[in-house]
Short mmCIF file of C-alpha atoms and ligand atoms in Angstrom, two decimals:
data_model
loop_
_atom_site.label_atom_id
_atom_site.label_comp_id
_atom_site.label_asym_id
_atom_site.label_seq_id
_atom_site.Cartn_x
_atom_site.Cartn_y
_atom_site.Cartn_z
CA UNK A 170 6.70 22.46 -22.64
CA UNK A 171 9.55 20.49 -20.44
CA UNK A 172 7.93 18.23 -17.83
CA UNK A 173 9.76 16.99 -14.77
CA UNK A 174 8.30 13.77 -13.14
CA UNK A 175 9.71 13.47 -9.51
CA UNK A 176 9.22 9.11 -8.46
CA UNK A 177 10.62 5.90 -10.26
CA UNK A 178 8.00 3.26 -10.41
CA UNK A 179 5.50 1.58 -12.07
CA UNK A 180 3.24 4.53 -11.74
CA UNK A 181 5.40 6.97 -12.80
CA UNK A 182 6.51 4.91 -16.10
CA UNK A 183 2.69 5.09 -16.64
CA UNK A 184 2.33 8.54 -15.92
CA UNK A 185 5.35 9.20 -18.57
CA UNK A 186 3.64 7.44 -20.86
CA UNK A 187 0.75 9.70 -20.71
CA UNK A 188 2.69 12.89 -20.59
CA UNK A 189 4.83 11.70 -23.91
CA UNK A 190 1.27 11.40 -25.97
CA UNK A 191 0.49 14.84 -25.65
CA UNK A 192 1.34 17.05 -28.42
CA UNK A 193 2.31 19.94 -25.53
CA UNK A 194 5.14 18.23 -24.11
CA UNK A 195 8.64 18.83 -25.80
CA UNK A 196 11.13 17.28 -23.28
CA UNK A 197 10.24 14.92 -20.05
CA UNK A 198 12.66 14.38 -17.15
CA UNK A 199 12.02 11.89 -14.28
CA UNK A 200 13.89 12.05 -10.65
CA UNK A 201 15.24 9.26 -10.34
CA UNK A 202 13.16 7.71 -12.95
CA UNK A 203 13.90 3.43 -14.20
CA UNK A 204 15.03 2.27 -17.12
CA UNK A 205 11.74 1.58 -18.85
CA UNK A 206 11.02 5.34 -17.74
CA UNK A 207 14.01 6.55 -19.64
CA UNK A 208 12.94 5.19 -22.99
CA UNK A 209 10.62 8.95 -22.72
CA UNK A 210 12.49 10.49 -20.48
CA UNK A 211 15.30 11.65 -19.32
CA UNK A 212 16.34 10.59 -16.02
CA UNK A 213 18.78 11.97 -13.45
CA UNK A 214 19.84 10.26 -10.03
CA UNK A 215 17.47 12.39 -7.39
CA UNK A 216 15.86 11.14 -4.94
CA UNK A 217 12.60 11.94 -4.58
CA UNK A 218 13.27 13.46 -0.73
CA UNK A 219 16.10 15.39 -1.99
CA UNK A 220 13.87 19.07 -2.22
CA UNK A 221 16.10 21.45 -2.93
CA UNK A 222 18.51 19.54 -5.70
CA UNK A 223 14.85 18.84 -7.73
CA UNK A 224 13.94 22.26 -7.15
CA UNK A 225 17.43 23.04 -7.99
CA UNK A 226 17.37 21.01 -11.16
CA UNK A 227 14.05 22.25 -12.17
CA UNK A 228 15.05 25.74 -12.32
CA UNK A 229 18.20 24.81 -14.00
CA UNK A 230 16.06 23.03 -16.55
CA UNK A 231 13.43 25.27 -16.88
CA UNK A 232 10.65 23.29 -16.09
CA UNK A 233 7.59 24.50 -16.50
CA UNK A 234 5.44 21.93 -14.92
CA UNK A 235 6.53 19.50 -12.24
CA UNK A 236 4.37 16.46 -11.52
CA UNK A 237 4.73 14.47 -7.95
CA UNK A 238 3.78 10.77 -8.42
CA UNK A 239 4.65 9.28 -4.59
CA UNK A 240 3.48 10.26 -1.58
CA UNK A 241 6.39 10.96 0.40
CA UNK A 242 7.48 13.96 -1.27
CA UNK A 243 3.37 15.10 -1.53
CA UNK A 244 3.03 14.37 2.34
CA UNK A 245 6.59 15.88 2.89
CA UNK A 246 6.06 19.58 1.34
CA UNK A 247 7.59 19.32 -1.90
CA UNK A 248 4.71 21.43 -4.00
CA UNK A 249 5.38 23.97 -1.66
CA UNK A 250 9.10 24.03 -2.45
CA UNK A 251 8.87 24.05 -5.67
CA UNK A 252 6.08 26.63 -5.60
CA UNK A 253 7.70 28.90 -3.42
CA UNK A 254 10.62 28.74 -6.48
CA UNK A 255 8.13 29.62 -9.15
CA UNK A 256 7.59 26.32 -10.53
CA UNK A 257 3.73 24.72 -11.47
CA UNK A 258 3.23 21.44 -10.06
CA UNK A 259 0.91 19.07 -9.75
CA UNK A 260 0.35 17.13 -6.55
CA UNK A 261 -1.41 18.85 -3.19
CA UNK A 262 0.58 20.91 -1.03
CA UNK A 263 1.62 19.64 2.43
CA UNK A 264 -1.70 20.71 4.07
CA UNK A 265 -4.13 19.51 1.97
CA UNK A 266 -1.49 16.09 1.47
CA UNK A 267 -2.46 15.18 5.20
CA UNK A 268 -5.30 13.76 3.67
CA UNK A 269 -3.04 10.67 3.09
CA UNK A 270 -0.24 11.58 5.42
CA UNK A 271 -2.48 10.98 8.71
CA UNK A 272 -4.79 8.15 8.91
CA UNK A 273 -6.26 10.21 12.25
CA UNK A 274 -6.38 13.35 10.00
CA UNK A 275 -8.86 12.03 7.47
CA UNK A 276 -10.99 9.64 9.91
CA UNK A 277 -11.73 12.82 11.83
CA UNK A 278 -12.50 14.65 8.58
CA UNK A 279 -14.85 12.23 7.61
CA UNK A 280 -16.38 12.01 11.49
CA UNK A 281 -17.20 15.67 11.29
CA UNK A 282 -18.46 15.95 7.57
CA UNK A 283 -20.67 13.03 7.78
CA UNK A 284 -18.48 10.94 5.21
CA UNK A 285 -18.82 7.53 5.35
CA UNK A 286 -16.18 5.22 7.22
CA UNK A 287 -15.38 2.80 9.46
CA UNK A 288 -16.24 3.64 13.21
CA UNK A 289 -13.43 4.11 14.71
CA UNK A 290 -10.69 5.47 17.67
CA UNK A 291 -7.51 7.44 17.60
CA UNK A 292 -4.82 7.10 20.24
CA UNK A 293 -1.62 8.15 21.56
CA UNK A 294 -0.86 6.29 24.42
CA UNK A 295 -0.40 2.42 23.96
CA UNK A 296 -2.33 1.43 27.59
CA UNK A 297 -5.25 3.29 26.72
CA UNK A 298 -5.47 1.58 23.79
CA UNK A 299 -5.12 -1.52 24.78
CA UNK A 300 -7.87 -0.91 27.48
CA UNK A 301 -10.04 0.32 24.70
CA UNK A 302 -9.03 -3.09 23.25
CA UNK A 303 -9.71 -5.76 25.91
CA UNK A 304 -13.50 -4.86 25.49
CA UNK A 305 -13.69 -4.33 21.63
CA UNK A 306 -15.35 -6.66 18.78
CA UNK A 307 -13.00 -8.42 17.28
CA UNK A 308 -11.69 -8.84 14.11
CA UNK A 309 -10.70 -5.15 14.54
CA UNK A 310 -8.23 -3.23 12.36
CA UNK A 311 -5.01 -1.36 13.90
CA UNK A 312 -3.70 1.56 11.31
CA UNK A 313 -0.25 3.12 12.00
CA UNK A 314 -1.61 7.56 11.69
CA UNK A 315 1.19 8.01 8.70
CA UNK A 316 2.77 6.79 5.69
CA UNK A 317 4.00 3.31 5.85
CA UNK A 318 4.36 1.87 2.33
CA UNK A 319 1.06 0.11 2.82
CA UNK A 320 1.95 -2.05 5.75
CA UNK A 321 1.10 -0.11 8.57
CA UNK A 322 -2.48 -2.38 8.64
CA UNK A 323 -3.28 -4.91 10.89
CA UNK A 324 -6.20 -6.74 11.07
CA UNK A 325 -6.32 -8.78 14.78
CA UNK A 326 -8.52 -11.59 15.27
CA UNK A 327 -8.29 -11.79 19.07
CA UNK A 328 -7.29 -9.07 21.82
CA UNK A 329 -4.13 -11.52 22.05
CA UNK A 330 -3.38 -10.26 18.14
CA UNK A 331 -4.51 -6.69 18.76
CA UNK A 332 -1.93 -6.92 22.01
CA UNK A 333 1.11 -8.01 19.25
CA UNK A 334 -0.11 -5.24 17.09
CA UNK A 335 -0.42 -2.69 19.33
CA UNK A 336 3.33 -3.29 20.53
CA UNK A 337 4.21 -3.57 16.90
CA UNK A 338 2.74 0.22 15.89
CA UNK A 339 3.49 2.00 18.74
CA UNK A 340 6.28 0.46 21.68
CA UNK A 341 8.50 -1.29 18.93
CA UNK A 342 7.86 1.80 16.33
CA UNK A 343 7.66 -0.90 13.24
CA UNK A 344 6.78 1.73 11.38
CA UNK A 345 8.82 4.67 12.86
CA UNK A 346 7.15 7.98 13.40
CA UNK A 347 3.68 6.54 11.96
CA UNK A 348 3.10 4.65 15.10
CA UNK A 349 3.01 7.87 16.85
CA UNK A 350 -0.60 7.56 16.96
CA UNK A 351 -2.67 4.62 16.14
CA UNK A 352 -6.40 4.34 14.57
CA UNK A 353 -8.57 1.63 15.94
CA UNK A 354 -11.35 0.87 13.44
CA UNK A 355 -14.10 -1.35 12.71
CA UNK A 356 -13.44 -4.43 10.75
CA UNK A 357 -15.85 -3.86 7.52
CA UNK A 358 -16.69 -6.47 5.00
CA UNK A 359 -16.93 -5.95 0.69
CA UNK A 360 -15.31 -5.46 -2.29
CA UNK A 361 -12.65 -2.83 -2.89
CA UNK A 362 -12.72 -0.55 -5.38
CA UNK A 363 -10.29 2.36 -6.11
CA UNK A 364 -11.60 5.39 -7.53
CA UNK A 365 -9.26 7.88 -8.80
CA UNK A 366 -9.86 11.41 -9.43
CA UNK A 367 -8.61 14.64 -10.48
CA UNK A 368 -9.28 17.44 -8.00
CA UNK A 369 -8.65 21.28 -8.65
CA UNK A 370 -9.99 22.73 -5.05
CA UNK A 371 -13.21 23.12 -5.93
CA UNK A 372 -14.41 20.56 -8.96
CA UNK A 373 -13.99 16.39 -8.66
CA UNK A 374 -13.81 14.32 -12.05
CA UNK A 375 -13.69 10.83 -11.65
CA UNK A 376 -11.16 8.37 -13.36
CA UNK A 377 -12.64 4.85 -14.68
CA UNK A 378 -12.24 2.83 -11.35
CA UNK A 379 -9.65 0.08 -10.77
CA UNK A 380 -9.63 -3.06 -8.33
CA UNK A 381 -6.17 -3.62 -6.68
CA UNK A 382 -4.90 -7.26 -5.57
CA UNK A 383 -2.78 -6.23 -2.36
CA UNK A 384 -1.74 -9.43 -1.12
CA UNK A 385 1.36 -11.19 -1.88
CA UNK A 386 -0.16 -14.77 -2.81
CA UNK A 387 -3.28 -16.16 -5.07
CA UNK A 388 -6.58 -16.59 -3.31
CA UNK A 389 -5.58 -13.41 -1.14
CA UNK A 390 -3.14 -15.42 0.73
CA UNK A 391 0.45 -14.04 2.38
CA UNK A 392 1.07 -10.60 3.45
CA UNK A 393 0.35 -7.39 2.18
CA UNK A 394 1.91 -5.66 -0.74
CA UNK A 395 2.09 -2.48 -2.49
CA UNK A 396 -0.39 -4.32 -4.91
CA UNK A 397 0.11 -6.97 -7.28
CA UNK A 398 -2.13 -6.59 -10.06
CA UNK A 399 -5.14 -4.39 -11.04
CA UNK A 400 -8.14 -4.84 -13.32
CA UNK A 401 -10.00 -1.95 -14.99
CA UNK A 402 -13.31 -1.00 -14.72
CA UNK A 403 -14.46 -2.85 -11.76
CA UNK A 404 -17.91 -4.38 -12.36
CA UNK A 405 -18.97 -4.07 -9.47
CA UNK A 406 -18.64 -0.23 -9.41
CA UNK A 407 -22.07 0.43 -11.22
CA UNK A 408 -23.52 4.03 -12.25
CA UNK A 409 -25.63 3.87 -8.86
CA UNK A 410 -22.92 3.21 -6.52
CA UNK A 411 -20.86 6.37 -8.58
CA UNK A 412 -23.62 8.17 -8.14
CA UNK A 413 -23.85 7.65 -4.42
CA UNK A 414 -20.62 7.97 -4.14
CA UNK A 415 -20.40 11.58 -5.78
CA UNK A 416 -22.75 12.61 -3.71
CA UNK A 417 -22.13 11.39 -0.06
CA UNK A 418 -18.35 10.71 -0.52
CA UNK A 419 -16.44 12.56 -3.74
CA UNK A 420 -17.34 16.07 -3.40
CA UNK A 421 -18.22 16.26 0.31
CA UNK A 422 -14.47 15.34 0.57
CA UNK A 423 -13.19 18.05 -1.41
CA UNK A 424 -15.67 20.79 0.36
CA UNK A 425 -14.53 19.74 3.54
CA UNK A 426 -11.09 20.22 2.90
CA UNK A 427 -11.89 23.64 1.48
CA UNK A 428 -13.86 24.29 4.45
CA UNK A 429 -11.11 23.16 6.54
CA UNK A 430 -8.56 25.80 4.82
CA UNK A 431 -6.84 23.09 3.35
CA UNK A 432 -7.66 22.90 -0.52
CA UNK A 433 -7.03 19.91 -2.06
CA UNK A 434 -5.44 20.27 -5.99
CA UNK A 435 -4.18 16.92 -7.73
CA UNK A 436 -5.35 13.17 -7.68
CA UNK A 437 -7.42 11.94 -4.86
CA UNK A 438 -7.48 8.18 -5.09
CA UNK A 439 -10.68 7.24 -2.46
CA UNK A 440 -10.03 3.79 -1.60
CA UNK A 441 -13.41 2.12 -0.97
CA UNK A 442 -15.18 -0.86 0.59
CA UNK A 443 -18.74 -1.82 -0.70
CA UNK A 444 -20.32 -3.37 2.22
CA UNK A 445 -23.97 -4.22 2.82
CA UNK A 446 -24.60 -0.33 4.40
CA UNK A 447 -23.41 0.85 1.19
CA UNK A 448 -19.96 1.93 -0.08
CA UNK A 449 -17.50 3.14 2.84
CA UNK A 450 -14.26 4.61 2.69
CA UNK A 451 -11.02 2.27 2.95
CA UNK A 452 -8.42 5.52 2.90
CA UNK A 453 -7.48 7.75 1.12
CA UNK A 454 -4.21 9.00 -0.69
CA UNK A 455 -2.80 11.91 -2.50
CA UNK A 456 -1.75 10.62 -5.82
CA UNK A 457 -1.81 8.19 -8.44
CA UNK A 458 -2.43 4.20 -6.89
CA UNK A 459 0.24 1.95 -8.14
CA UNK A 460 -0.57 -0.58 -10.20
CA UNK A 461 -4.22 1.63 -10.39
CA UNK A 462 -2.73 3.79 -12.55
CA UNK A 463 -0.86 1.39 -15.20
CA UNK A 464 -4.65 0.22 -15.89
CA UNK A 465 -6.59 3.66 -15.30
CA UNK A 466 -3.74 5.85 -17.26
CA UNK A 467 -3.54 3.24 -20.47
CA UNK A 468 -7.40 4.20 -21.01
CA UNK A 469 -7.73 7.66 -20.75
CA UNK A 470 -8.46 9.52 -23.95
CA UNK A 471 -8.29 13.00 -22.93
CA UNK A 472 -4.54 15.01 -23.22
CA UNK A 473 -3.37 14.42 -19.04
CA UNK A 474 -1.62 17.91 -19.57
CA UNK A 475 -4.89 19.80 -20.04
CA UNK A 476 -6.06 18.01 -17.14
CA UNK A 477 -3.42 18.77 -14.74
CA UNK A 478 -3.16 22.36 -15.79
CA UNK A 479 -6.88 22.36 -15.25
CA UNK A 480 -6.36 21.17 -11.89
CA UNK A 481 -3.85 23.68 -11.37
CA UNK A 482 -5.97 26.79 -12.81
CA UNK A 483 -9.04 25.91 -11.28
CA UNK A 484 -10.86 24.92 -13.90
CA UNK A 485 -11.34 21.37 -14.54
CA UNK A 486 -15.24 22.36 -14.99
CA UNK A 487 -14.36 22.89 -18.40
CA UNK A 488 -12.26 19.58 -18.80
CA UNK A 489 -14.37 16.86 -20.52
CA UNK A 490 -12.76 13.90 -19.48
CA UNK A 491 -13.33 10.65 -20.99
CA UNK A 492 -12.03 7.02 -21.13
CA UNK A 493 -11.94 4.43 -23.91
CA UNK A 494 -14.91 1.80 -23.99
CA UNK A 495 -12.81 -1.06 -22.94
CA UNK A 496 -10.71 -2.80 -20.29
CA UNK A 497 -7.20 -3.16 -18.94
CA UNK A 498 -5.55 -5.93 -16.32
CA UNK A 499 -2.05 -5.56 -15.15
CA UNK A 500 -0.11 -8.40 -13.75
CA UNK A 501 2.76 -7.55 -11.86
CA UNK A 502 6.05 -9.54 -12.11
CA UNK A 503 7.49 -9.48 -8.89
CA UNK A 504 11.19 -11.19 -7.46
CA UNK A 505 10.35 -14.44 -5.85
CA UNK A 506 10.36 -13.58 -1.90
CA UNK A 507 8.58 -9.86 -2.03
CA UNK A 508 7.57 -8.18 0.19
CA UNK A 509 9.79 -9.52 2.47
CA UNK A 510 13.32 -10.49 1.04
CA UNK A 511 14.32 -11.44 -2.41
CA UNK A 512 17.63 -10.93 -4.70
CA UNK A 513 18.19 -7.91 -6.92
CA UNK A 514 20.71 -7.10 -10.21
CA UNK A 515 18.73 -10.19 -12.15
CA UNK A 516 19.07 -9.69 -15.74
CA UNK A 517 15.53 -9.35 -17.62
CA UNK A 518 15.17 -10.87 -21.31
CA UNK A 519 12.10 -10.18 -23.12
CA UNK A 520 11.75 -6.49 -23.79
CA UNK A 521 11.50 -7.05 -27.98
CA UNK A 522 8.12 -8.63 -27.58
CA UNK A 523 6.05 -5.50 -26.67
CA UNK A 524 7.66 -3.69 -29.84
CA UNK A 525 4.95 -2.70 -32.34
CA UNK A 526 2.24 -4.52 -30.52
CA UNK A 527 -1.04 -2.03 -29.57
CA UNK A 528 -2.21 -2.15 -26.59
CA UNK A 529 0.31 -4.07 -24.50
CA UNK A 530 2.27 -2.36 -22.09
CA UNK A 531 5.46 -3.02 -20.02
CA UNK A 532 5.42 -0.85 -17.56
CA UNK A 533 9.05 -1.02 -15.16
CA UNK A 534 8.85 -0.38 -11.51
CA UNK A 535 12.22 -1.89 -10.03
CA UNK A 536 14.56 -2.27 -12.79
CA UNK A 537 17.78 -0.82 -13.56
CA UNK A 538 20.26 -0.67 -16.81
CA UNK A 539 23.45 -1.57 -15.45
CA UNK A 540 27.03 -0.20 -17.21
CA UNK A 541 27.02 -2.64 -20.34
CA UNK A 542 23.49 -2.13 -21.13
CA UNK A 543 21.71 -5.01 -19.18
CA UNK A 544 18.00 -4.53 -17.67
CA UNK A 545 18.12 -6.11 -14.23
CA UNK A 546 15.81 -6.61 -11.14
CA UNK A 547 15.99 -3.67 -8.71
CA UNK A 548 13.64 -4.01 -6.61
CA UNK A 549 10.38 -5.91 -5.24
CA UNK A 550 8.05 -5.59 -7.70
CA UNK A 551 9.77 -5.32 -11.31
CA UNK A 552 7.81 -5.06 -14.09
CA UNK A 553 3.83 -4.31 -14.33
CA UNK A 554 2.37 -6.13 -18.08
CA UNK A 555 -0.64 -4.38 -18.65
CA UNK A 556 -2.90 -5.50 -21.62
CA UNK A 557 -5.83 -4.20 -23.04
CA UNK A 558 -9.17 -6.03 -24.18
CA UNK A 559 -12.80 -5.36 -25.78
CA UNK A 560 -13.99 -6.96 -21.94
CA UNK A 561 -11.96 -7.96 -18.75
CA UNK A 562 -11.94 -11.51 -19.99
CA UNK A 563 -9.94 -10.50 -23.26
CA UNK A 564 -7.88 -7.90 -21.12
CA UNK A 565 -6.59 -10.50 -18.58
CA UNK A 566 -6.33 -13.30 -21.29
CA UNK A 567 -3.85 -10.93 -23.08
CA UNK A 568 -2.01 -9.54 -19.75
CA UNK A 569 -1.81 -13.37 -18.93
CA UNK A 570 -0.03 -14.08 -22.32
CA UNK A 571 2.05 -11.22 -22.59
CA UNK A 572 3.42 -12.31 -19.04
CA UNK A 573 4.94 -15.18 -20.84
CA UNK A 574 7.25 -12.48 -22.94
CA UNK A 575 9.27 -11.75 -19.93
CA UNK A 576 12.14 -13.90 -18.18
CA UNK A 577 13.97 -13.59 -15.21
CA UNK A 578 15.43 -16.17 -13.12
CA UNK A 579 12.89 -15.28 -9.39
CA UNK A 580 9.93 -14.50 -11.53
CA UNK A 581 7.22 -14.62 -9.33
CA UNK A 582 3.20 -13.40 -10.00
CA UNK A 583 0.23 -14.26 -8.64
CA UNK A 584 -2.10 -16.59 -11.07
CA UNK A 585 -5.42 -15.07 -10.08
CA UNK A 586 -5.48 -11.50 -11.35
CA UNK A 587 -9.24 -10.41 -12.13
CA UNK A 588 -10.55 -13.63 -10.95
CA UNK A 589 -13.35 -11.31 -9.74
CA UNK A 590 -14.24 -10.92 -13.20
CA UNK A 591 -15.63 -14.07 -13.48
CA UNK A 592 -18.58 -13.76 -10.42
CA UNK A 593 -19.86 -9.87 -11.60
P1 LIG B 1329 -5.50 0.86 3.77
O1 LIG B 1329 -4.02 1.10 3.58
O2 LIG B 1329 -6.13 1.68 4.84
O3 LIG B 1329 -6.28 0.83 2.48
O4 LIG B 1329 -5.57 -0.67 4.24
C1 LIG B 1329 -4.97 -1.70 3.49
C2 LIG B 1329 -5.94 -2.83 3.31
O5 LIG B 1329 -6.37 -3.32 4.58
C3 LIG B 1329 -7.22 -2.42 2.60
O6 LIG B 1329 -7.07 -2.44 1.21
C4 LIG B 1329 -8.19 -3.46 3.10
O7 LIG B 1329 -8.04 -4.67 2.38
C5 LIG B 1329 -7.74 -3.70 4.51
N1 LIG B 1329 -8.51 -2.83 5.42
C6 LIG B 1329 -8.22 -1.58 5.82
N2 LIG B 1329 -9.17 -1.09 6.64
C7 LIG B 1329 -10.07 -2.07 6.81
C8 LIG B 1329 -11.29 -2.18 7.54
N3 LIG B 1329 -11.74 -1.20 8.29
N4 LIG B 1329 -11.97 -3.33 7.43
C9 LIG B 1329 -11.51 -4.35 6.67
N5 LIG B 1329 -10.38 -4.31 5.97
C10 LIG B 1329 -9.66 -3.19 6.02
N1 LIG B 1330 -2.29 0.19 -5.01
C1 LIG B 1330 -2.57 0.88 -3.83
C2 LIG B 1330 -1.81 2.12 -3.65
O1 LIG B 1330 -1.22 2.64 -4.56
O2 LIG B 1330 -1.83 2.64 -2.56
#
């Protein structure tokens, strides 16, 4: 079968990966794809907003499944397109996608399915929020409603803060169109986990869980990032906390989106805080997490095909999926300066030293192969070395060495990947 990926990060080398180990696949193409991407696929310069030249390019292909790793195109209709043209895909269409798209969406979802979450507010209008927020507890937490590359959270420590933040979302538009409308939530306390699953309407199967590291510096200093590094399992996820979680959070989600006429077929990734009152939901999003899935996808045993064609069919009841007995950590490499301003077109030496060797993985996010062959930096994040281990102590030990394979002159990673490790 020919596969088309649409996205061209770390995530969606990691979902090629997968793809190219099952024995169904024939031919994988990735819009616009990287250069680590194209050592299994081939790539062609789309972007991933570009609808009708992918659905144009999938028919010309003849692609018979189409998998959507980011959440623009999700949020922004693309299943739909490509449906409507007769091609599979995997990913939610636009009205079940809201469930990322709008922050206000899914905290009244949750409000009026009993799921748990933050307490919160939605607004509209700036001075009624900022009435709301002369009187509130503080530290509160100001979300922009839509998608905002995971910086459209603020967490204020005084009404002065919430003031600057509130002007931020919604007068100065930081965020564009997101800011329309702005959720005011409760400030909760805990450890994150991310729990990825597949989702085919009806039926909710659980990925091994994953612990991101959003912030830029070590010791969860400096601002927020897309993530810069990811352990798998998460200790601190046990089987009673899954089970909880299955049962108050996991499939209530899915039956209320049913319920809602909005059926929900792909990856829902439930971002979640553990606090005292038991396990609360962070967010949620439509797809894969990035780095999650460069630990999560490295794991998984079972073919991903069946699994998204299950999700697709309805009938991921029959899919038993299962994970190896082990662990992953993935540290990211990142260009010195991310996420706010750092050089790009840095050549990248290194490469050789993940030939042959099992269970290490360079995974590229922002790179690019430039006319005489170099690798160079292309982006914020560049390269995501995951390792595998017996333990998480072995895993990070090797992700920690195998970081030492790669050069580049604005190297930057944080130190303290899986330091959590060490207190479960
Ligand atoms: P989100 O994009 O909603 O996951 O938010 C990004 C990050 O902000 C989360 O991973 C948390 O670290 C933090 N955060 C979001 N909501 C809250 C909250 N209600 N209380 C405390 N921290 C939060
Ligand atoms: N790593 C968090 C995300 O993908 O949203």
């Amino acid at each position: 079968m020919k596969v088309m990926i649409v996205g061209g990060g770390g995530r969606e080398h990691a979902i090629a990966m997968s793809i190219a180990k099952s024995s169904k696949v024939e031919k994988i193409y990735c819009l616009p794809g990287n250069a680590g991407i194209e050592e299994v696929a081939e790539c062609a310069p789309i972007g991933p907003m570009e609808f009708e030249k992918i659905r144009d390019f999938a028919k010309e292909k003849g692609i018979d499944l189409a998998v959507i790793g980011m959440d623009d195109p999700l949020v922004g209709g693309l299943t739909d397109v490509l449906e409507e043209a007769g091609i599979r895909t995997f990913g939610p269409r636009k009205n079940a996608a809201i469930l990322e798209g709008s922050k206000a969406f899914s905290k009244d979802l949750m409000k009026k399915y009993h799921i748990p979450t933050a307490a919160y507010e939605n607004f509209d209008n700036a001075d009624e929020a900022l009435a709301y927020l002369e009187t509130a507890n503080y530290p509160i937490v100001l979300k922009a409603d839509g998608l905002a590359l995971g910086k459209g959270v603020l967490i204020c420590n005084s009404f002065e803060e919430a003031k600057e933040g509130v002007k931020e979302i919604m007068l100065d538009k930081k965020f564009g169109a997101s800011g329309n409308t702005m959720v005011v939530e409760e400030f909760m306390t805990g450890r994150e986990v991310s729990v990825l699953s597949f989702v085919d309407g009806k039926t909710v199967k659980t990925m091994t869980s994953a612990q991101d590291h959003k912030r830029a510096k070590d010791g969860d200093e400096g601002l927020n990032t897309g993530g810069m590094g990811t352990f798998s399992p998460s200790p601190f996820y046990t089987e009673e906390i899954a089970k909880y979680c299955e049962e108050y959070i996991f499939q209530p989600t899915v039956d209320a989106m049913r319920a809602e006429g909005r059926e929900f077929k792909g990856i829902i990734f439930f971002g979640l805080m553990l606090t005292e009152d038991g396990p609360k939901v962070l967010e949620y999003n439509a797809r894969f997490g990035d780095p999650e899935a460069q630990v999560v996808l490295p794991r998984m045993k079972t073919d991903i095909i069946d699994v998204m064609e299950a999700c697709i069919d309805g009938t991921l009841d029959q899919v038993n999926l299962e994970f190896e007995d082990n662990a992953a950590v993935c540290v990211v490499l990142a260009s010195d300066g991310y996420p706010v301003a750092y050089e790009k077109g840095i050549p990248i030496t290194g490469f050789e030293n993940f030939k042959g060797k099992d269970g290490y993985y360079c995974f590229h996010a922002g790179t690019k192969k430039t006319e005489d062959g170099t690798i160079v930096t292309n982006g914020g994040r560049v390269l995501g070395i995951t390792a595998k281990g017996k333990d998480l102590k072995e895993a990070r030990a090797n992700a920690y060495k195998a970081t030492e394979w790669i050069s580049f002159a604005n190297k930057y990673m944080r130190h303290d990947i899986g330091k959590a490790i060490d207190e479960a």
